[in-house]
GROMACS .gro file of C-alpha atoms in nm:
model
  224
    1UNK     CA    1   5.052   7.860  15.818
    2UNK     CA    2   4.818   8.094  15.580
    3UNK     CA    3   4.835   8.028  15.254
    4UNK     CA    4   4.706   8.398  15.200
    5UNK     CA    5   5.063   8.506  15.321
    6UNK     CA    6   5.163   8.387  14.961
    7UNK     CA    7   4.924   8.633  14.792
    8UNK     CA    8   5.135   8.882  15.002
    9UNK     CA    9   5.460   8.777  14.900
   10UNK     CA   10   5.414   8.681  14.564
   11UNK     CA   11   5.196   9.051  14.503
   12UNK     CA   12   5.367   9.284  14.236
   13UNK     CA   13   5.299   9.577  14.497
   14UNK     CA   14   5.527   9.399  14.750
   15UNK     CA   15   5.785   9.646  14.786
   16UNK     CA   16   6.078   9.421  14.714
   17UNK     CA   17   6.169   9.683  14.432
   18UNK     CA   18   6.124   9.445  14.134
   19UNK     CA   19   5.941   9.692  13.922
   20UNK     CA   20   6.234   9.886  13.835
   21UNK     CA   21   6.414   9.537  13.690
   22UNK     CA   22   6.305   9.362  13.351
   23UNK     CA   23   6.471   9.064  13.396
   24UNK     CA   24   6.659   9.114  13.063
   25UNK     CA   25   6.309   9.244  12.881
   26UNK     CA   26   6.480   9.534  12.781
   27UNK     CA   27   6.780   9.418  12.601
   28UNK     CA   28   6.581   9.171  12.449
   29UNK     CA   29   6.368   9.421  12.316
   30UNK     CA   30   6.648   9.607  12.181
   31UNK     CA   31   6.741   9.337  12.014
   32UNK     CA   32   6.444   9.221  11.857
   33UNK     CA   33   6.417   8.876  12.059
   34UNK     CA   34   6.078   9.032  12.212
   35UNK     CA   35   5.821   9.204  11.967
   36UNK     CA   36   5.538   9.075  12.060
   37UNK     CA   37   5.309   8.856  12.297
   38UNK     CA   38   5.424   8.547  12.088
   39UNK     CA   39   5.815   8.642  12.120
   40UNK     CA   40   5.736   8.748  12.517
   41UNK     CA   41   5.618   8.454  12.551
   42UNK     CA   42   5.935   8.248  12.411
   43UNK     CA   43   6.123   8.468  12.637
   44UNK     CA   44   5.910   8.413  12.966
   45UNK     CA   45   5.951   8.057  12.911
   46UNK     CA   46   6.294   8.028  12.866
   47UNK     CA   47   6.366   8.230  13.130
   48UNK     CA   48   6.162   8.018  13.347
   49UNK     CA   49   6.302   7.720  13.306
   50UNK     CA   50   6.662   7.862  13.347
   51UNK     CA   51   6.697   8.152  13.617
   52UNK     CA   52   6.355   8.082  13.723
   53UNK     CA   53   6.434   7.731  13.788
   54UNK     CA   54   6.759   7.780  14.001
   55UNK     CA   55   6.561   8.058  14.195
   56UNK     CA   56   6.301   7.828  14.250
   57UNK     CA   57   6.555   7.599  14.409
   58UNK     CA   58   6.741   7.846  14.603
   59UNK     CA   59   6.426   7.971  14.786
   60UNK     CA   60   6.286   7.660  14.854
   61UNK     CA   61   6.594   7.526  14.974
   62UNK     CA   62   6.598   7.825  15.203
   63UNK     CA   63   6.198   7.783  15.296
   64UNK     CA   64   6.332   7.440  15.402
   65UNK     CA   65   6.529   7.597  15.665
   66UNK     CA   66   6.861   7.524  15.475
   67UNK     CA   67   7.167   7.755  15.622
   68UNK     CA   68   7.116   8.060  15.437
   69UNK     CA   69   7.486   8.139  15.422
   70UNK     CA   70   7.616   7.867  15.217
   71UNK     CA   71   7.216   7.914  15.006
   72UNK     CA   72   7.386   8.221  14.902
   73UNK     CA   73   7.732   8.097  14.831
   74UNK     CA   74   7.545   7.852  14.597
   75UNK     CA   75   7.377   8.093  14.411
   76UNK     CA   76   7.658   8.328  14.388
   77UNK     CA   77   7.810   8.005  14.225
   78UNK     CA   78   7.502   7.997  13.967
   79UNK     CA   79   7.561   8.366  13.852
   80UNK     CA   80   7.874   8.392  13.701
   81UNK     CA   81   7.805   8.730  13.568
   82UNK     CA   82   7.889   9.058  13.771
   83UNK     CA   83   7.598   9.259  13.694
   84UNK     CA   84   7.342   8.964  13.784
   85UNK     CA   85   7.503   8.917  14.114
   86UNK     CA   86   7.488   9.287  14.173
   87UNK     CA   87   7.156   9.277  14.069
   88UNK     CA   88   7.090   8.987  14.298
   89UNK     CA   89   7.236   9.144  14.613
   90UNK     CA   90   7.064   9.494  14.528
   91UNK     CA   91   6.737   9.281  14.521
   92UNK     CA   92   6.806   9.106  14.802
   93UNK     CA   93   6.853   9.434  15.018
   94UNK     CA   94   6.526   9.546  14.935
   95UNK     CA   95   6.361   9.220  14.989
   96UNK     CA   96   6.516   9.224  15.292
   97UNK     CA   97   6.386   9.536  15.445
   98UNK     CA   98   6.030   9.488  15.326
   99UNK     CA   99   6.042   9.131  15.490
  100UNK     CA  100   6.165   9.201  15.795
  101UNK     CA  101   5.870   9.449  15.826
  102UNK     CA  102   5.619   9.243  15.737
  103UNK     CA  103   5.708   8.885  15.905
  104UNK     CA  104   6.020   9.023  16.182
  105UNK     CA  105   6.236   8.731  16.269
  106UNK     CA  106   6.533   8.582  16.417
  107UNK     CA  107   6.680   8.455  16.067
  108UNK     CA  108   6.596   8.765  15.860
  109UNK     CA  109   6.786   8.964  16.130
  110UNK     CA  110   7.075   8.685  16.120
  111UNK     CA  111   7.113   8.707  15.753
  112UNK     CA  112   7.058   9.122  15.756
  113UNK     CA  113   7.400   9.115  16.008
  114UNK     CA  114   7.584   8.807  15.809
  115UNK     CA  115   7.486   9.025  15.479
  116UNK     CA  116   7.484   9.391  15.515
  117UNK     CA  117   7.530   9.445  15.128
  118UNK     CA  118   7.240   9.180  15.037
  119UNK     CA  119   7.211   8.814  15.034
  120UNK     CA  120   7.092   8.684  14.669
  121UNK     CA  121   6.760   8.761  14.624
  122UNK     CA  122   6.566   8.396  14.627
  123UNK     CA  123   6.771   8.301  14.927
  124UNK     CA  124   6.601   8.615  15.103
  125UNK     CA  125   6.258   8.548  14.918
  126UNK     CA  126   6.260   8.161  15.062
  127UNK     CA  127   6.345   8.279  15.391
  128UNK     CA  128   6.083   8.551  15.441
  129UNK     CA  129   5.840   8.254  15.330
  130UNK     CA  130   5.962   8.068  15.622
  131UNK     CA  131   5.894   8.316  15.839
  132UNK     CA  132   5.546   8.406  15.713
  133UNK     CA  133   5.501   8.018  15.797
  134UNK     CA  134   5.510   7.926  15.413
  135UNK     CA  135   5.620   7.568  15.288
  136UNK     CA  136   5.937   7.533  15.060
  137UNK     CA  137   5.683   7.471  14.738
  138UNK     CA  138   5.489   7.804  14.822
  139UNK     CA  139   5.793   7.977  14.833
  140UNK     CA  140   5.983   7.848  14.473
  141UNK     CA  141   5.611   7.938  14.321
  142UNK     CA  142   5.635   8.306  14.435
  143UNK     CA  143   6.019   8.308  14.294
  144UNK     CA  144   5.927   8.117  13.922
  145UNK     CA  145   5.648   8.365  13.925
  146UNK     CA  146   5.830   8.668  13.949
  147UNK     CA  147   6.082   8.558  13.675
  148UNK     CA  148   5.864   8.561  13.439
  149UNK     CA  149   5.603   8.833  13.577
  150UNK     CA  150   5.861   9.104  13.598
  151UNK     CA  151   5.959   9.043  13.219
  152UNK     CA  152   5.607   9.061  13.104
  153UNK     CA  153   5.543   9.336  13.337
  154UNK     CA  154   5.845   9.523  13.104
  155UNK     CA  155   5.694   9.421  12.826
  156UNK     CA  156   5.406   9.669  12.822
  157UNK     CA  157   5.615  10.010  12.923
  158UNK     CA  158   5.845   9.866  12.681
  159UNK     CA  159   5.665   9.807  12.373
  160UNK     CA  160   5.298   9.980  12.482
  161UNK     CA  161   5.188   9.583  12.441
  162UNK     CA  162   4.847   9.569  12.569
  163UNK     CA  163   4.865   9.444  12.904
  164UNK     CA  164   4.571   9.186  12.841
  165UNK     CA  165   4.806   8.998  12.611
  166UNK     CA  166   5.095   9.012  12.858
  167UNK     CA  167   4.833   8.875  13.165
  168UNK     CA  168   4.741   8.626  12.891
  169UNK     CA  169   5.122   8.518  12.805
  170UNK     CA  170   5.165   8.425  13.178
  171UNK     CA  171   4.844   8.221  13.176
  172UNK     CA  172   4.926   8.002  12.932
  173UNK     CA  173   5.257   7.934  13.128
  174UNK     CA  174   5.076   7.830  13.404
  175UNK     CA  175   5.157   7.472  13.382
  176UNK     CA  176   5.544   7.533  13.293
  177UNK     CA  177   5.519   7.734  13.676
  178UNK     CA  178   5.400   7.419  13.815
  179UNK     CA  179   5.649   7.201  13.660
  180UNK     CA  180   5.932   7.429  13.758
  181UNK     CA  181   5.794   7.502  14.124
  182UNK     CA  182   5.762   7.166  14.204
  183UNK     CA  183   6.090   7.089  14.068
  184UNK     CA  184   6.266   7.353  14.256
  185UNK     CA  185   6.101   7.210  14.580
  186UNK     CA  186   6.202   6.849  14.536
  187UNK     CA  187   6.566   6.966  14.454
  188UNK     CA  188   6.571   7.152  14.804
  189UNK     CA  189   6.416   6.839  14.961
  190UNK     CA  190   6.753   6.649  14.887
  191UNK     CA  191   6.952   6.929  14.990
  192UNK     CA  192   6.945   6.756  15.349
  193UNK     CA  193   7.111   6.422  15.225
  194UNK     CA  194   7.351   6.560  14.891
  195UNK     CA  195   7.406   6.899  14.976
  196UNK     CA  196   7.369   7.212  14.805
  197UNK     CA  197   7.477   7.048  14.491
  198UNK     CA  198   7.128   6.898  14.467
  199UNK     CA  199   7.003   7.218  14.345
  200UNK     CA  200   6.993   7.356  14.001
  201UNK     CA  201   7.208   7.512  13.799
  202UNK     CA  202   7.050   7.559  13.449
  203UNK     CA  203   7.247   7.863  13.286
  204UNK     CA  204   7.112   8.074  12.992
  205UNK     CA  205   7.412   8.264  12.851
  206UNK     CA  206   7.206   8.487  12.590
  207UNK     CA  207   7.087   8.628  12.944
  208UNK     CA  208   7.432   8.607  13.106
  209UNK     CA  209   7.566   8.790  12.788
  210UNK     CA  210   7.280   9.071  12.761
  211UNK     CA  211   7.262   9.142  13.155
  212UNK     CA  212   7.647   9.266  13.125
  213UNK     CA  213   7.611   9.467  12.814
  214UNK     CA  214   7.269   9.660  12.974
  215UNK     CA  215   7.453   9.729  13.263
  216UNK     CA  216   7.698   9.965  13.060
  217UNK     CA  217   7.409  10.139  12.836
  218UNK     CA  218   7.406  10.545  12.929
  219UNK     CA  219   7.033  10.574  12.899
  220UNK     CA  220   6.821  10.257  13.001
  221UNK     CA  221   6.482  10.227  13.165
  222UNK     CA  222   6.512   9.954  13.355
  223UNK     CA  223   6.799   9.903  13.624
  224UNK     CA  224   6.822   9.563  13.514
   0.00000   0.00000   0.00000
């Protein structure tokens, strides 16, 4: 194992395509939720601690060496909206294909063939850990980071917010990405002995609700 192989992974340049998603940034935005580094910062942590959570779950269960397959059933279960799951899959692709180039393997190709559209993207994310030799927890800490990253990532194209208070809204959530990471990882832990009903399945409807409405708007910046 290298532990650097998480700095890969977890690194906004990773082409995994995330930087064209906002992880519901922009509607909130439009909105009014998000104004500011305070109001980012409400949104980063709720979002953590609801999709970040389950994501965190799904890809540790999957870093675990969990079958992938019924991973993804799971979390198609856990996104009951259309555009999320699209969003999901279309994620997945591309995590997929940068994956497979970086750490080739025998269960990346498996899922690539069993999923030709995409697998949900933490399922893919926790598998690619696996096969850069990454343990379950390393894996739902690169996932909970990136649910609240690519949001305050948004944040600054969206609102010119200087991007010293958006680095500084993710530092001070620094111990909420423990909590969650480690949470994620002991819920894939007892995968093995309840299933895949072990895992989370915190919802956030406001971000259910939003996700569907963006996905109609005629002129939007972000895909998602």
């Amino acid at each position: 194992m290298s532990r650097a192989a998480l700095l890969v992974l977890a690194d906004g340049r990773f082409p995994a395509g995330g930087h064209a998603h906002s992880g519901g940034a922009e509607p909130a935005v439009a909105a009014g939720r998000i104004k500011d580094a305070a109001t980012l910062e409400v949104f980063c942590r709720g979002r953590l601690h609801t999709a970040g959570l389950v994501a965190a779950g799904l890809a540790a269960a999957a870093a675990a060496g969990h079958d992938p397959l019924l991973l993804d059933a799971a979390a198609d279960a856990r996104t009951p909206v259309p555009a999320l799951r699209q969003v999901a899959r279309r994620l997945g692709r591309q995590m997929m294909r940068a994956a497979r180039a970086t750490w080739p393997s025998a269960a990346l190709d498996a899922l690539a063939t069993a999923r030709p559209r995409g697998a949900h993207q933490p399922v893919v994310l926790g598998l690619a850990a696996r096969s850069a030799g990454l343990p379950p927890l390393d894996a739902a800490y690169a996932v909970a980071y990136e649910s609240v990253s690519g949001p305050a990532t948004a944040a600054v194209r969206l609102l010119s917010l200087d991007p010293f208070d958006a680095t500084a809204v993710l530092a001070r959530l620094t111990t909420d990405l423990d909590r969650v990471a480690e949470q994620g990882a002991e819920a894939a832990r007892r995968v093995a002995s309840e299933g895949v009903d072990a895992l989370p399945a915190a919802s956030a409807p406001l971000l259910d609700i939003t996700a569907q409405q963006h996905a109609a708007w005629p002129v939007r910046l972000f895909a998602s």
